[in-house]
Amino acid sequence: MRTASILLLLLLGMGTLAFVALPKAKQGGKEPGKAPSTLPQRPDLRLLLSGHLDGKLEPCGCASAQSGGLDRRAFWLKAHKHEFDLALEGGNYIHEPNPLEKEKFMTTLMVLGATLHYPVLPLGARDLRMGIQELQDFHEAFGPPFLCSDVYIKTKEGPKPLFGQSYRIVTHPKAKILVLSIAGKDSWEIPKDLRLLSPVEAIERALRAARKTGFDLVLCFVHSGGSETAARIARTAKGVDLVVSVDGSHEAKTKARVFPKKGGRKTYLLFPGSEGRYLLKADLKHAPKGWELLQLHKIQVPAPRPKIPGTLPPGTDPETHRLLRDLKVQITKSDLLEKMAERKDPSGGSYAGSQACKSCHEEAFAAWKKSHHAKAFETLQRRAKEEKVWSPARHPDCVICHSVGYGERSGFRSAEKTPQLMGVGCESCHGPSRRHVAFWTRNKGKKVEKAGKERAKTPRQARVACYSCHTFEQSPGFDFTERWKKIQHK
Ligand code: HEC
Ligand code: HEC
Ligand code: HEC
Ligand code: HEC
């Protein structure tokens, strides 16, 4: 991890765990002369919620009008500080524990912690999979306000909460908020020296431990198991006002699920969406028992990006933008591109490159050659020239869809080492076909049935391949029939 460079920032920004004043709301007085019953109720507390960043520090720029981006969020938070009291982010900051995501995690800490002063950093199971020891060491040395309520360390004196505390109190002038975080199991191999409590047990324990401190509102992030797990927790947990489901669903929901509890208290289940696309604003009001949710409002983190790379786009915060750019510069200079190649599928087939198909599939080759796919890597190189200081052609997050088989055995490694696999090639859709090439070179004129395992992917499989790259984010509204016409082989 790029620890050294960020230590200072963290120490300066959040070395102390105390709540660093986030923008406070203006305490506007009531307007006289108007019938209060016709006015919308004035909230006592306005929270801004988000989570499941999933490594999306900023949108990729493949399509126009994408939302998200920490630099845009930072701008919004600073420009609209009177519109909310407190911003809280759930965990799962990273997509999976790999060297690239670890770098992104560090930058995320710098942005959320040191620059934007988020008072708590709950960790999801994905974050914990980066390595407990490493996170603990980091926490002990620099004290970022990590939080995890359901993971305990086994010690001789009994189980101790990870990061020392199973809850965090955020003290705001308007309310003392108790924050909890359920990491959950996900696909995590729990280390032997740790114990994972059930969500309900974890919540009960944390509430017991916090009783002496006193608090007004209890908010619990839930990171694993999807919305159903979060709903189960919201239904059963006692003493929790808000459950925030950090379940990876793209869209924020402006309707909460409500679970009435004994004694008139309610637990609300909220979905803030993922990947930093939205900030979900929750307007809350004190009720005789607990809190009343007045309304939810989703703020899309928007701002158009101009087409001038290398300049500061409007609607972005310069400081955060610089941090994100520094990360990209560092990735460009590092050996991450090659380190991240050949990570998965060691048993997978081997790639031949599109040129190797030309001799037998001339028509398909000619059609492909003039398609945008063939030039997809050049797109990255062109962008690199414009950006000057960093290169998407050396960034695993871009190369993955703009080359053939990056991350797989014998797939793309770098422009220098595997030039035959630059761009979206035949095998991006038809699968690794080296053996197919060898078979037909040996067996010219044989019947197709004889090819058996050496057949390339069927048309049907090839059609499904589109969706691995033309996703919700990169290709909004992708329609196979319409798009295939543009690249069909004859
Ligand atoms: C999940 C796959 C995926 C990833 C990751 C990805 N791209 Fe793309 N990119 C696409 C697809 C698909 C298109 C075509 C979109 C369309 O036309 O619908 C595209 C289009 C583009 C275009 C526009 C090409 C043009 O001239 O119209 C640019 C520029 C681009 N990508 C750059 C990047 C950069 C930079 C990154 C990394 C930050 C990146 N891409 C990451 C899949 C991806
Ligand atoms: C963007 C994905 C994609 C790329 C790139 C691509 N193909 Fe295809 N290919 C398909 C799909 C989808 C089908 C099935 C089309 C259909 O449903 O009729 C297909 C069909 C085929 C077929 C069998 C049907 C036919 O047209 O005779 C061959 C052979 C073939 N492709 C070869 C190639 C070769 C060689 C290349 C590279 C020069 C290539 N393809 C590049 C998606 C792709
Ligand atoms: C030496 C000749 C030869 C080469 C090189 C070759 N193929 Fe083929 N390919 C064939 C033959 C022969 C068939 C089956 C008969 C047909 O339909 O043309 C075939 C069929 C296919 C099909 C249809 C599905 C199947 O397997 O029946 C696809 C897709 C395909 N090839 C893709 C590729 C790709 C991708 C490459 C390059 C990596 C490639 N081929 C290289 C000869 C070749
Ligand atoms: C490995 C990732 C990948 C796969 C698989 C893929 N694409 Fe693409 N596609 C891209 C990228 C990247 C671009 C942008 C290329 C550029 O301009 O740089 C693109 C661009 C296109 C374009 C050109 C944009 C336009 O509308 O003119 C079409 C059409 C297209 N893809 C259709 C398809 C279809 C249909 C499939 C499935 C049969 C498919 N793609 C599979 C990555 C992929």
XYZ file of C-alpha atoms and ligand atoms in Angstrom:
662
model
C 0.000 0.000 0.000
C 1.068 3.510 -0.705
C 1.000 4.225 2.953
C 3.708 6.813 3.370
C 2.231 9.451 1.099
C -1.122 9.418 2.811
C -0.087 9.194 6.417
C 0.278 12.865 6.807
C -3.064 13.530 5.223
C -4.794 11.065 7.447
C -3.088 12.371 10.527
C -4.050 15.889 9.642
C -7.525 15.073 8.540
C -8.807 12.371 10.789
C -6.125 11.352 13.198
C -8.517 12.338 15.887
C -11.665 10.358 15.874
C -13.724 13.278 16.944
C -16.389 14.409 14.577
C -14.864 17.013 12.355
C -17.533 19.548 11.669
C -19.327 18.743 8.500
C -21.237 21.585 7.008
C -24.062 22.500 9.327
C -27.507 23.383 8.204
C -28.657 26.946 8.441
C -31.008 27.301 11.368
C -33.567 29.302 9.475
C -36.361 30.636 11.672
C -39.972 29.954 10.929
C -41.574 32.289 8.495
C -44.250 34.277 10.236
C -47.765 34.669 8.972
C -48.188 31.327 7.271
C -50.404 28.518 8.386
C -48.031 25.853 9.589
C -50.408 23.029 8.641
C -50.014 23.741 4.938
C -46.238 23.876 5.101
C -44.194 20.750 4.729
C -42.845 19.648 8.074
C -39.451 20.983 8.897
C -37.000 18.160 9.491
C -35.009 18.030 12.705
C -32.185 16.148 11.035
C -31.157 15.699 7.440
C -28.823 12.852 6.595
C -27.091 12.226 3.298
C -26.503 8.529 2.734
C -24.510 6.479 0.239
C -22.466 3.273 0.138
C -21.098 0.362 -1.889
C -18.656 2.514 -3.810
C -17.319 -0.712 -5.339
C -14.109 0.848 -6.602
C -15.962 3.401 -8.733
C -14.048 6.472 -7.705
C -15.162 8.098 -10.916
C -17.136 7.078 -14.008
C -15.162 5.580 -16.937
C -16.304 8.074 -19.552
C -17.368 5.423 -22.100
C -20.779 7.004 -22.480
C -22.001 10.524 -21.950
C -24.058 11.657 -18.964
C -22.746 9.081 -16.503
C -23.251 9.854 -12.851
C -21.005 9.349 -9.858
C -17.447 10.444 -9.123
C -15.954 11.447 -5.803
C -14.695 14.744 -7.183
C -18.212 15.679 -8.210
C -19.595 14.546 -4.884
C -17.040 16.670 -3.051
C -18.099 19.667 -5.104
C -21.749 19.029 -4.379
C -21.170 18.596 -0.654
C -19.260 21.833 -0.430
C -21.686 23.794 -2.583
C -24.804 22.531 -0.828
C -23.650 22.388 2.743
C -26.791 24.109 3.968
C -29.025 21.412 2.575
C -28.010 18.639 4.953
C -26.596 18.082 8.421
C -24.430 15.052 8.093
C -23.132 12.768 5.356
C -22.493 9.087 6.039
C -21.067 6.467 3.688
C -21.384 2.696 4.001
C -18.555 0.318 3.140
C -17.632 -2.044 0.330
C -15.378 0.670 -0.989
C -13.616 -1.836 -3.210
C -14.754 -4.400 -5.743
C -12.444 -7.253 -4.779
C -9.201 -7.565 -2.853
C -6.513 -7.065 -5.484
C -3.509 -4.725 -5.693
C -5.324 -2.156 -7.796
C -8.319 -2.000 -5.485
C -6.010 -1.576 -2.495
C -4.590 1.527 -4.110
C -8.094 2.788 -4.725
C -8.991 2.062 -1.122
C -6.179 4.342 0.053
C -7.335 7.147 -2.194
C -10.908 6.631 -1.023
C -9.748 7.009 2.575
C -7.982 10.209 1.673
C -11.053 11.618 -0.010
C -13.767 10.509 2.395
C -11.719 10.745 5.558
C -9.164 13.483 5.236
C -10.816 15.739 2.648
C -14.540 15.365 3.250
C -14.339 14.438 6.935
C -16.784 11.565 6.908
C -16.922 10.780 10.620
C -17.201 6.978 10.322
C -15.835 4.518 7.781
C -17.852 1.314 8.079
C -16.190 -1.676 6.429
C -18.028 -4.315 4.430
C -16.957 -7.909 3.926
C -15.263 -6.960 0.643
C -13.076 -4.447 2.439
C -12.211 -6.909 5.204
C -11.095 -9.460 2.628
C -8.164 -7.167 1.850
C -6.545 -8.536 5.002
C -7.525 -8.058 8.617
C -3.976 -7.714 9.874
C -3.151 -5.003 7.404
C -6.301 -3.060 8.215
C -5.722 -3.444 11.933
C -2.112 -2.264 11.709
C -3.232 0.666 9.669
C -5.978 1.477 12.124
C -3.644 1.250 15.100
C -1.084 3.520 13.493
C -3.362 6.173 12.059
C -6.786 5.622 13.518
C -9.121 6.120 10.592
C -12.620 5.756 12.040
C -13.150 2.203 10.749
C -16.218 0.438 12.046
C -17.296 -3.166 12.098
C -19.906 -4.331 14.597
C -20.141 -8.050 13.877
C -16.507 -9.159 13.690
C -14.775 -9.950 16.971
C -11.208 -11.048 17.683
C -10.868 -14.115 19.866
C -8.601 -13.356 22.807
C -7.846 -15.106 26.106
C -9.994 -12.543 27.895
C -12.900 -13.184 25.558
C -13.973 -11.733 22.217
C -12.984 -8.134 21.478
C -14.531 -6.005 18.718
C -12.381 -5.486 15.672
C -10.953 -1.943 15.671
C -11.605 -1.742 19.405
C -15.237 -0.606 19.255
C -18.399 -2.218 17.972
C -20.116 1.150 17.448
C -19.281 4.760 16.837
C -20.998 7.819 18.179
C -21.229 10.773 15.855
C -22.013 13.870 17.820
C -23.790 16.498 15.830
C -25.404 19.562 17.422
C -28.776 18.260 16.267
C -28.420 14.648 17.366
C -26.064 12.142 18.858
C -26.040 9.317 16.349
C -24.981 5.782 17.103
C -23.613 4.136 13.967
C -23.398 0.363 13.567
C -22.091 -1.714 10.692
C -22.807 -5.319 9.765
C -20.114 -6.619 7.425
C -21.708 -10.063 7.046
C -20.269 -13.132 5.478
C -20.462 -12.531 1.730
C -17.858 -14.826 0.135
C -15.414 -14.177 2.895
C -13.287 -16.956 4.379
C -13.405 -15.908 8.057
C -9.924 -16.266 9.577
C -9.686 -18.704 12.520
C -8.851 -16.072 15.097
C -12.006 -14.124 14.328
C -15.625 -14.665 15.171
C -18.505 -13.404 13.093
C -21.607 -12.701 15.145
C -25.105 -12.948 13.760
C -26.398 -9.477 12.869
C -28.971 -9.442 15.661
C -26.466 -10.552 18.277
C -23.948 -7.996 17.046
C -26.485 -5.200 17.242
C -27.635 -6.179 20.736
C -24.069 -6.336 21.987
C -23.137 -2.992 20.508
C -26.234 -1.316 21.936
C -25.430 -2.754 25.359
C -21.864 -1.532 25.145
C -22.991 1.949 24.085
C -25.756 2.322 26.668
C -23.656 4.400 29.071
C -22.751 6.870 26.349
C -26.287 7.863 25.495
C -27.492 8.567 21.964
C -30.561 9.843 20.099
C -30.640 7.867 16.886
C -29.346 4.443 15.843
C -28.316 3.838 12.254
C -27.030 0.504 11.017
C -25.319 -0.204 7.682
C -25.808 -3.737 6.313
C -23.245 -4.859 3.725
C -23.977 -8.459 2.746
C -26.860 -10.677 1.788
C -28.805 -8.218 -0.328
C -31.988 -6.399 0.505
C -33.650 -9.464 2.030
C -31.014 -9.806 4.746
C -31.285 -6.099 5.442
C -35.071 -6.441 5.677
C -34.738 -9.333 8.100
C -32.447 -7.259 10.274
C -34.773 -4.256 10.098
C -37.685 -6.476 11.086
C -36.010 -8.206 14.022
C -33.431 -5.836 15.472
C -34.588 -3.875 18.476
C -33.644 -0.269 19.053
C -32.504 0.568 15.518
C -34.092 3.562 13.784
C -32.542 3.320 10.347
C -31.155 0.298 8.511
C -29.192 1.256 5.419
C -28.866 -1.560 2.903
C -25.572 -1.316 1.074
C -26.533 -4.080 -1.324
C -25.042 -2.966 -4.615
C -28.301 -2.139 -6.379
C -27.520 0.689 -8.764
C -30.550 2.829 -8.103
C -31.288 4.704 -4.918
C -34.846 4.235 -3.728
C -36.949 7.155 -2.605
C -39.355 4.897 -0.753
C -38.350 3.345 2.531
C -39.685 0.108 3.913
C -41.190 0.633 7.341
C -41.205 -1.904 10.156
C -43.387 -0.854 13.090
C -42.085 -2.012 16.445
C -43.650 -2.502 19.847
C -44.247 0.717 21.732
C -44.811 2.815 18.615
C -41.218 2.955 17.460
C -40.384 2.349 13.800
C -37.423 0.974 11.922
C -36.923 2.314 8.406
C -35.037 0.391 5.722
C -33.280 2.617 3.188
C -31.518 1.920 -0.121
C -28.999 4.586 -1.097
C -27.925 2.926 -4.381
C -24.320 2.153 -5.221
C -21.112 3.254 -6.902
C -21.505 6.816 -5.765
C -24.222 7.590 -8.279
C -26.565 9.046 -5.711
C -26.686 10.676 -2.341
C -29.900 9.738 -0.605
C -31.216 12.565 1.531
C -33.291 11.447 4.496
C -35.349 14.122 6.280
C -36.091 13.031 9.836
C -38.207 14.434 12.585
C -38.265 13.726 16.291
C -41.339 11.703 17.214
C -42.611 10.901 20.699
C -41.035 7.459 20.210
C -37.873 7.537 18.148
C -37.916 9.217 14.741
C -40.289 9.845 11.894
C -38.985 9.734 8.338
C -40.559 12.695 6.561
C -39.199 12.122 3.092
C -36.414 10.713 0.968
C -34.890 12.551 -1.911
C -32.244 11.166 -4.232
C -29.576 13.479 -5.453
C -27.897 12.237 -8.569
C -24.234 13.128 -8.520
C -24.240 14.662 -11.976
C -22.401 17.581 -13.596
C -21.484 17.127 -17.235
C -17.865 16.382 -17.933
C -16.440 18.581 -20.641
C -14.716 16.987 -23.589
C -11.410 18.648 -22.766
C -9.296 16.056 -20.998
C -6.625 17.303 -18.680
C -8.618 20.336 -17.558
C -10.720 20.622 -14.446
C -14.301 19.845 -15.390
C -16.918 22.201 -14.003
C -18.809 20.849 -11.036
C -15.799 19.011 -9.634
C -13.825 19.765 -6.514
C -10.212 20.637 -7.429
C -8.635 19.011 -4.378
C -10.457 15.708 -4.833
C -9.920 15.809 -8.574
C -6.200 16.110 -7.934
C -6.226 13.113 -5.580
C -8.012 11.010 -8.196
C -5.615 12.135 -10.896
C -2.594 11.392 -8.707
C -3.886 7.850 -8.326
C -4.178 7.424 -12.088
C -0.712 8.842 -12.613
C 0.628 6.402 -10.092
C -1.156 3.446 -11.722
C 0.233 4.502 -15.102
C 3.781 4.520 -13.761
C 3.436 1.320 -11.748
C 3.609 -2.292 -12.882
C -0.022 -2.883 -11.940
C -1.129 -3.554 -15.509
C 1.115 -6.600 -15.774
C 0.668 -7.605 -12.165
C -3.075 -7.830 -12.722
C -2.802 -9.835 -15.965
C -3.397 -13.594 -15.784
C -5.136 -13.426 -12.455
C -8.047 -15.693 -13.105
C -9.047 -18.833 -14.971
C -5.708 -20.676 -15.044
C -7.419 -23.593 -16.789
C -8.939 -21.434 -19.508
C -8.035 -21.754 -23.175
C -5.353 -19.777 -24.841
C -5.693 -16.746 -27.105
C -4.422 -16.583 -30.686
C -5.255 -13.004 -31.661
C -7.614 -11.864 -34.445
C -4.932 -11.892 -37.126
C -4.755 -15.696 -36.772
C -8.379 -15.996 -37.934
C -7.966 -13.989 -41.104
C -6.870 -16.772 -43.462
C -10.009 -18.883 -42.984
C -12.632 -16.267 -42.054
C -11.870 -13.491 -44.496
C -15.314 -12.003 -44.566
C -15.682 -11.850 -40.795
C -12.179 -10.456 -40.539
C -12.830 -7.688 -43.041
C -16.020 -6.660 -41.248
C -14.304 -6.694 -37.873
C -11.269 -4.764 -39.103
C -13.334 -1.748 -39.980
C -15.456 -1.853 -36.816
C -14.963 0.291 -33.749
C -14.019 -2.860 -31.851
C -10.773 -3.263 -33.760
C -9.799 0.254 -32.702
C -10.902 0.048 -29.084
C -7.340 0.093 -27.778
C -6.439 3.044 -29.960
C -9.262 4.858 -28.228
C -7.389 4.432 -24.951
C -4.065 5.468 -26.494
C -5.664 8.528 -28.015
C -7.104 9.431 -24.652
C -3.667 8.971 -23.087
C -2.226 11.576 -25.465
C -4.928 14.014 -24.455
C -4.567 13.347 -20.749
C -0.764 13.625 -20.889
C -0.060 12.725 -17.259
C -1.817 9.351 -17.120
C -2.733 6.626 -19.565
C -5.911 4.560 -19.662
C -3.938 2.117 -21.808
C -2.014 1.276 -18.634
C -5.040 1.263 -16.347
C -6.496 -2.201 -15.647
C -9.967 -0.702 -15.179
C -9.994 0.518 -18.786
C -7.946 -2.182 -20.472
C -10.271 -4.921 -19.250
C -12.938 -4.127 -21.887
C -10.750 -2.490 -24.532
C -8.529 -5.534 -25.146
C -8.784 -9.318 -25.528
C -8.756 -11.529 -22.441
C -7.066 -9.170 -19.985
C -6.790 -10.894 -16.606
C -7.008 -14.389 -18.093
C -4.333 -16.894 -18.984
C -2.516 -15.838 -22.171
C -4.745 -12.783 -22.436
C -3.639 -9.177 -22.960
C -0.655 -8.037 -20.863
C 0.510 -4.781 -22.353
C 0.726 -2.985 -25.692
C 4.388 -3.979 -25.966
C 4.101 -7.649 -24.996
C 0.785 -8.592 -26.602
C 0.065 -6.175 -29.458
C -2.011 -8.898 -31.203
C -4.554 -8.676 -28.366
C -5.124 -4.922 -28.405
C -8.728 -3.843 -28.963
C -11.887 -5.938 -28.875
C -10.986 -8.956 -31.040
C -12.713 -12.050 -32.422
C -11.931 -13.934 -29.239
C -13.521 -11.281 -27.025
C -16.797 -12.757 -28.246
C -15.794 -16.233 -29.466
C -13.555 -17.169 -26.567
C -9.892 -18.239 -26.580
C -9.417 -20.096 -29.886
C -5.778 -21.092 -30.257
C -6.732 -24.755 -30.309
C -9.461 -24.084 -32.850
C -6.863 -22.516 -35.142
C -4.464 -25.429 -34.651
C -7.208 -27.979 -35.277
C -8.354 -26.497 -38.586
C -4.815 -25.888 -39.742
C -4.127 -29.613 -39.232
C -7.473 -30.860 -40.505
C -8.243 -28.827 -43.601
C -11.470 -29.948 -45.275
C -12.675 -32.221 -42.478
C -16.326 -32.201 -41.440
C -17.361 -29.664 -38.870
C -18.704 -32.344 -36.528
C -15.179 -33.656 -36.125
C -14.086 -30.392 -34.522
C -15.763 -31.313 -31.230
C -14.152 -29.394 -28.388
C -12.123 -27.341 -30.846
C -15.148 -25.413 -31.956
C -15.229 -21.734 -31.163
C -18.100 -20.374 -29.113
C -21.515 -20.818 -30.668
C -23.337 -17.793 -32.082
C -25.593 -17.847 -29.048
C -22.686 -17.707 -26.624
C -21.112 -14.962 -28.703
C -24.291 -12.940 -28.445
C -24.268 -13.190 -24.655
C -20.674 -11.916 -24.619
C -21.821 -8.407 -25.579
C -23.244 -7.827 -22.133
C -19.977 -8.368 -20.295
C -18.727 -5.093 -21.791
C -21.847 -3.272 -22.917
C -23.123 -2.840 -19.407
C -25.533 -0.514 -17.697
C -22.749 1.976 -17.153
C -20.692 1.736 -20.355
C -23.524 1.318 -22.802
C -26.812 2.556 -21.420
C -29.750 1.185 -23.389
C -27.669 -1.351 -25.359
C -29.865 -3.292 -27.754
C -28.370 -6.382 -29.412
C -30.444 -6.484 -32.588
C -29.826 -2.868 -33.379
C -26.119 -2.865 -32.497
C -25.299 -6.175 -34.132
C -26.351 -4.706 -37.474
C -23.451 -2.287 -37.189
C -20.834 -5.003 -36.748
C -22.263 -8.153 -38.361
C -19.741 -10.280 -40.253
C -21.180 -9.975 -43.744
C -17.146 -2.850 -18.698
C -16.391 -2.579 -19.901
C -15.681 -1.257 -20.082
C -14.786 -0.656 -19.232
C -14.366 -1.123 -17.853
C -14.315 0.533 -19.906
N -14.907 0.647 -21.118
Fe -14.741 2.216 -22.406
N -16.216 1.437 -23.555
C -16.853 0.233 -23.341
C -17.923 0.062 -24.299
C -18.869 -1.112 -24.394
C -17.914 1.210 -25.124
C -18.857 1.528 -26.244
C -20.048 2.189 -25.673
C -21.150 2.296 -26.683
O -20.928 2.727 -27.800
O -22.272 1.946 -26.315
C -16.814 2.058 -24.619
C -16.490 3.302 -25.143
C -15.448 4.096 -24.699
C -15.090 5.355 -25.258
C -15.796 6.049 -26.391
C -15.306 5.572 -27.698
C -15.818 6.464 -28.789
O -14.980 7.016 -29.477
O -17.023 6.594 -28.919
C -14.012 5.818 -24.550
C -13.246 7.118 -24.765
C -13.720 4.847 -23.528
N -14.609 3.810 -23.651
C -12.709 4.968 -22.595
C -12.614 4.152 -21.463
C -11.745 4.454 -20.349
C -10.822 5.646 -20.255
C -11.941 3.476 -19.429
C -11.308 3.341 -18.062
C -11.502 4.432 -17.174
C -12.925 2.547 -19.988
N -13.299 3.011 -21.226
C -13.401 1.420 -19.357
C -16.559 -0.680 -22.370
C -15.751 -0.429 -21.261
C -18.433 -8.250 -30.828
C -18.450 -9.692 -30.810
C -17.856 -10.421 -31.979
C -16.645 -10.222 -32.540
C -15.591 -9.188 -32.163
C -16.514 -11.200 -33.569
N -17.635 -11.964 -33.630
Fe -17.961 -13.562 -34.842
N -19.851 -13.703 -34.189
C -20.384 -12.949 -33.198
C -21.777 -13.290 -33.026
C -22.747 -12.650 -32.034
C -22.037 -14.299 -33.972
C -23.373 -14.951 -34.220
C -24.191 -14.069 -35.100
C -25.600 -14.574 -35.294
O -26.276 -14.732 -34.309
O -25.964 -14.778 -36.437
C -20.808 -14.556 -34.662
C -20.634 -15.469 -35.644
C -19.402 -15.856 -36.178
C -19.168 -16.991 -37.006
C -20.162 -18.046 -37.455
C -21.291 -17.488 -38.225
C -20.862 -16.930 -39.507
O -21.013 -15.692 -39.689
O -20.410 -17.687 -40.361
C -17.833 -16.984 -37.332
C -17.094 -17.961 -38.203
C -17.257 -15.850 -36.684
N -18.237 -15.187 -35.992
C -15.922 -15.489 -36.747
C -15.400 -14.333 -36.256
C -14.068 -13.864 -36.509
C -13.028 -14.596 -37.304
C -13.935 -12.678 -35.867
C -12.754 -11.731 -35.865
C -12.230 -11.352 -37.139
C -15.180 -12.417 -35.186
N -16.046 -13.417 -35.470
C -15.397 -11.320 -34.373
C -19.738 -11.998 -32.415
C -18.483 -11.516 -32.684
C -7.316 -22.959 -40.541
C -8.604 -22.408 -40.705
C -9.263 -21.702 -39.533
C -8.716 -20.731 -38.727
C -7.320 -20.142 -38.753
C -9.787 -20.299 -37.847
N -10.916 -21.027 -38.114
Fe -12.734 -20.748 -37.242
N -13.495 -22.236 -38.359
C -12.809 -22.960 -39.307
C -13.680 -23.979 -39.872
C -13.292 -24.949 -40.973
C -14.912 -23.834 -39.191
C -16.149 -24.665 -39.344
C -16.740 -24.618 -40.699
C -17.382 -23.359 -41.056
O -18.535 -23.178 -40.683
O -16.714 -22.564 -41.727
C -14.761 -22.734 -38.273
C -15.783 -22.261 -37.457
C -15.668 -21.164 -36.643
C -16.753 -20.602 -35.868
C -18.194 -21.095 -35.806
C -18.327 -22.024 -34.618
C -17.585 -23.312 -34.847
O -16.537 -23.492 -34.211
O -18.045 -24.093 -35.627
C -16.264 -19.562 -35.187
C -17.002 -18.651 -34.218
C -14.849 -19.456 -35.527
N -14.538 -20.421 -36.432
C -14.002 -18.493 -34.997
C -12.651 -18.457 -35.264
C -11.754 -17.549 -34.624
C -12.136 -16.545 -33.551
C -10.524 -17.766 -35.160
C -9.216 -17.072 -34.816
C -8.796 -17.121 -33.420
C -10.665 -18.832 -36.132
N -11.958 -19.225 -36.161
C -9.624 -19.299 -36.874
C -11.514 -22.748 -39.688
C -10.644 -21.870 -39.132
C -14.568 -7.118 -24.651
C -15.573 -6.089 -24.542
C -16.662 -6.007 -25.591
C -17.495 -6.991 -26.024
C -17.527 -8.451 -25.608
C -18.381 -6.371 -26.983
N -18.056 -5.044 -27.129
Fe -18.924 -3.737 -28.431
N -17.595 -2.308 -27.840
C -16.635 -2.457 -26.887
C -15.843 -1.255 -26.806
C -14.683 -1.012 -25.860
C -16.353 -0.368 -27.764
C -15.845 1.030 -28.066
C -14.809 0.932 -29.094
C -14.153 2.259 -29.368
O -14.707 3.041 -30.140
O -13.098 2.488 -28.802
C -17.453 -1.080 -28.397
C -18.209 -0.539 -29.430
C -19.246 -1.208 -30.051
C -19.987 -0.680 -31.139
C -19.682 0.615 -31.825
C -20.424 1.729 -31.244
C -21.473 2.115 -32.200
O -22.659 2.005 -31.843
O -21.105 2.493 -33.305
C -20.975 -1.594 -31.441
C -22.042 -1.491 -32.514
C -20.803 -2.719 -30.554
N -19.737 -2.440 -29.719
C -21.600 -3.844 -30.537
C -21.303 -5.002 -29.820
C -22.068 -6.233 -29.910
C -23.317 -6.429 -30.725
C -21.426 -7.127 -29.090
C -21.769 -8.589 -28.853
C -21.970 -9.390 -30.034
C -20.285 -6.455 -28.521
N -20.261 -5.170 -28.962
C -19.394 -7.045 -27.642
C -16.414 -3.555 -26.101
C -17.023 -4.784 -26.291
